[in-house]
Amino acid sequence: MALNSKCGICLFRNDLRIHDNETLSVANQKSDFLIPLYCFDPRHFKGTYHFGFPKTGSHRADFLISSTQDLRSSIQSLGSKLIVRQGKPEQVIQELIHNLNLQNVTVFLQDEPMDEEKKVENAIRTQCKVTIENLWGQTLYHVEDLPFQFKHLPDVYTEFRKRVENRAAIRKCFPTPSSLKPLPQDIDEGRIPSLTDLGLSVPEKNTHSAFPFPGGESSGLQRLHDYLWGTDNVSSYKETRNGMIGSDYSTKFSPWLAHGCISPRKIYWEIKKYEKERTSNQSTYWVIFELLWRDYFHYVGLKFGNRLFYPGGLKGGDVMWRTDKEQFNAWRECCQLSDQRSQTGLETGSRVGDYVRLWVPELEGVKSGKVHCVWTLSPSVLQAGGVTLSQSYPSPIVMAPEWSRHVNRPGSSGGGRGKGGASGSSRGRGQGSASHRGQGSRPPYPGQKRGIDFYFSGPSQK
């Protein structure tokens, strides 16, 4: 490297793509030598501060690994190499600068507004003594194009949508560089770690999964093409998006968006092309509508910062946590049986019952619509379904007030109490018909149903 050469480090984070990547494009333009870099930060694979929950589970890590492998292939197609390291970015960059004797270094990265990412940026700046250039690239609407400063973000999504849709434009996608600036000499490419290297187990492949796709820009772009041009499923998205079984009832763009394997602007402009050439309806608009929802939450994070993660939420209310470890562990273990059991109370109709029976094999013999609240079934129905409460299937620990009308219906068994559980009677805080009629259980909006009432309101109980 010449003495006055500018060396850029393009640190990939949640932007694992080469299309519509302003960070990569600007880094390439401003550098004489360019190091595309991805770090598997060990902090991302440890437990959370509270309770020790894994920040990155096996399924997500597997998606991340395949996304990095795909990015390496994409970078190679541009005449360079993706440098991969397993370590903290501030330490990795410091070692690269020292070992390669790099001078005049600028680190280019996608702006991440939350605290943990900002701490990494500050550590790079102070430990490595480099210039950092942040570029915005996560959202459909660029932060600089909002018709207000982010600190004046409306507290209601609808107001945000109306103000942005009417007064802001969506930028065109950044062109993909035709080639990348050369790497410094004598730099080792590095090996992409395995799940075992990251301290994780290989996830079990489940044929029932509604997301059977690998990570990466290539698969994300292929999904976009298939969902629009291959199947025309986008034209019926609004009607099918709440389906629960299979891979085609919704876009499935979220994992690729979350890791930056696909750009929201790419999706937007592809839909606009589809609307022009095939059809434009509520469904095609609704995908864009939900991309804007995604934008809103990014900007909420930018406005409120770590308050997003506080127990009291954005309004700062007081929250009292229970400290019963036995109940907590029971809740945790049930959740860990399958990530796909968190949605059983959201929809009406037969698909929910089918969904429950698919992912909770203990209940596949229960054909009744009350598979949603199995503890209310009579002993004979339970026996016919091969279910023994508190043994083959747990009794509820907590009974929400709005469940009482279903628990106390004629013919229901009332469930069993079980170890640490709650019975179907009106015992305990917030249980029973009196509490159900109380002010604390009223729906927040007239006519709105809550909890179990919502999905018991439909014509079908299957």
XYZ file of C-alpha atoms in Angstrom, residues 78-259:
182
model
C -17.152 -8.508 -7.315
C -13.472 -9.447 -7.344
C -12.785 -9.344 -3.615
C -13.129 -11.514 -0.515
C -15.233 -11.321 2.616
C -12.899 -11.360 5.603
C -14.483 -13.299 8.467
C -13.367 -13.323 12.060
C -14.762 -14.755 15.271
C -14.307 -12.003 17.846
C -15.383 -8.552 19.014
C -15.282 -6.054 16.124
C -13.225 -3.509 18.061
C -10.576 -6.128 18.810
C -10.628 -7.632 15.305
C -10.205 -4.234 13.638
C -7.436 -3.288 16.049
C -5.567 -6.498 15.197
C -6.024 -5.965 11.448
C -4.650 -2.433 11.671
C -1.655 -3.601 13.703
C -0.839 -6.783 11.769
C -1.207 -5.181 8.329
C 0.283 -1.844 9.376
C -2.740 -0.010 7.990
C -2.728 3.782 7.782
C -5.445 6.351 7.131
C -8.259 3.942 8.026
C -11.988 4.679 7.891
C -14.567 2.184 9.122
C -17.823 2.319 7.164
C -20.882 0.735 8.763
C -24.649 0.794 8.675
C -26.094 2.991 11.386
C -27.671 0.992 14.218
C -29.443 3.258 16.725
C -29.655 0.992 19.763
C -27.342 0.991 22.761
C -25.405 -2.253 22.300
C -24.489 -1.422 18.711
C -23.538 2.135 19.681
C -21.215 0.784 22.354
C -19.448 -1.297 19.700
C -19.059 1.787 17.498
C -17.626 3.815 20.374
C -15.223 0.996 21.229
C -13.996 0.882 17.617
C -13.530 4.640 17.590
C -11.609 4.817 20.870
C -9.598 1.582 20.739
C -8.699 1.642 17.054
C -8.245 5.408 16.642
C -10.102 5.429 13.336
C -12.714 7.554 11.621
C -16.195 6.025 11.493
C -18.715 6.835 8.783
C -22.305 5.804 9.539
C -24.796 5.319 6.734
C -28.530 4.698 7.092
C -29.804 1.621 5.300
C -32.418 -0.297 7.298
C -35.716 1.320 6.396
C -38.026 1.918 3.469
C -38.055 5.675 4.067
C -34.611 7.172 4.676
C -34.299 8.948 8.017
C -33.178 12.117 6.242
C -36.367 12.138 4.153
C -38.852 12.091 7.028
C -41.035 15.237 7.109
C -40.093 15.728 10.777
C -37.151 15.149 13.075
C -37.203 11.675 14.592
C -37.617 13.191 18.069
C -41.024 14.421 16.868
C -42.090 10.968 15.704
C -45.873 10.557 16.230
C -46.770 8.191 19.051
C -49.464 6.572 16.887
C -48.612 4.567 13.776
C -51.570 5.784 11.713
C -50.509 9.402 12.116
C -46.942 8.453 11.166
C -48.145 6.598 8.062
C -50.349 9.431 6.854
C -47.646 12.046 7.321
C -44.933 9.980 5.679
C -46.947 8.573 2.774
C -48.185 12.005 1.789
C -44.989 13.995 2.226
C -41.937 11.759 1.729
C -40.508 9.891 -1.244
C -38.870 6.474 -1.321
C -35.377 6.541 -2.765
C -34.263 4.385 -5.641
C -32.030 1.421 -4.840
C -28.279 1.986 -4.788
C -26.626 0.255 -7.742
C -24.456 -2.736 -6.954
C -20.758 -1.963 -7.566
C -19.403 -3.596 -10.683
C -16.213 -4.414 -8.779
C -14.619 -3.724 -5.399
C -11.335 -2.030 -4.588
C -8.445 -4.424 -3.885
C -7.669 -5.923 -0.517
C -4.419 -5.141 1.264
C -1.779 -7.797 0.710
C -1.228 -10.707 3.084
C -4.711 -10.700 4.618
C -6.172 -14.048 5.628
C -9.734 -14.637 4.467
C -10.782 -16.491 7.619
C -13.140 -19.403 8.120
C -16.868 -19.046 8.639
C -17.571 -20.758 11.985
C -19.919 -23.680 12.431
C -22.707 -23.847 14.987
C -20.416 -25.942 17.174
C -17.743 -23.246 16.963
C -20.334 -20.801 18.278
C -21.260 -23.090 21.165
C -24.613 -24.068 19.687
C -26.216 -27.353 18.756
C -27.394 -28.228 15.259
C -31.141 -27.464 15.086
C -33.547 -30.235 14.325
C -35.102 -29.914 10.875
C -38.874 -30.085 11.062
C -40.938 -30.898 7.987
C -43.819 -28.848 9.431
C -41.823 -25.634 9.358
C -43.444 -22.710 7.560
C -39.961 -21.354 6.885
C -37.867 -24.011 5.135
C -35.544 -21.461 3.517
C -31.802 -20.893 3.949
C -30.403 -17.504 4.806
C -28.676 -15.193 2.392
C -29.226 -12.529 -0.229
C -29.626 -15.077 -3.033
C -32.435 -16.987 -1.332
C -34.111 -13.726 -0.242
C -34.171 -12.377 -3.784
C -35.388 -15.740 -5.049
C -38.231 -15.677 -2.519
C -39.168 -12.165 -3.634
C -39.271 -13.287 -7.258
C -41.265 -16.439 -6.494
C -43.808 -14.703 -4.243
C -44.500 -12.041 -6.851
C -43.753 -13.255 -10.355
C -43.634 -17.009 -9.848
C -46.874 -17.586 -7.961
C -48.752 -14.248 -7.870
C -49.275 -14.930 -4.153
C -48.683 -11.259 -3.426
C -52.005 -10.454 -5.108
C -53.899 -12.351 -2.368
C -51.600 -11.539 0.557
C -54.165 -9.560 2.570
C -56.604 -12.487 2.528
C -54.070 -15.229 3.331
C -51.493 -13.473 5.556
C -52.950 -14.850 8.799
C -52.730 -18.448 7.694
C -50.688 -20.673 9.954
C -49.580 -23.779 8.059
C -47.373 -23.886 4.982
C -44.907 -21.431 3.489
C -46.975 -19.474 0.969
C -49.728 -17.843 3.010
C -47.430 -14.859 3.791
C -44.327 -13.262 2.310
C -41.790 -14.691 4.815
C -39.561 -11.690 4.067
C -38.948 -10.883 7.740
C -35.806 -12.981 8.456
C -34.082 -11.678 5.336
C -35.064 -8.117 6.225
C -33.877 -8.525 9.812
C -30.403 -9.611 8.696
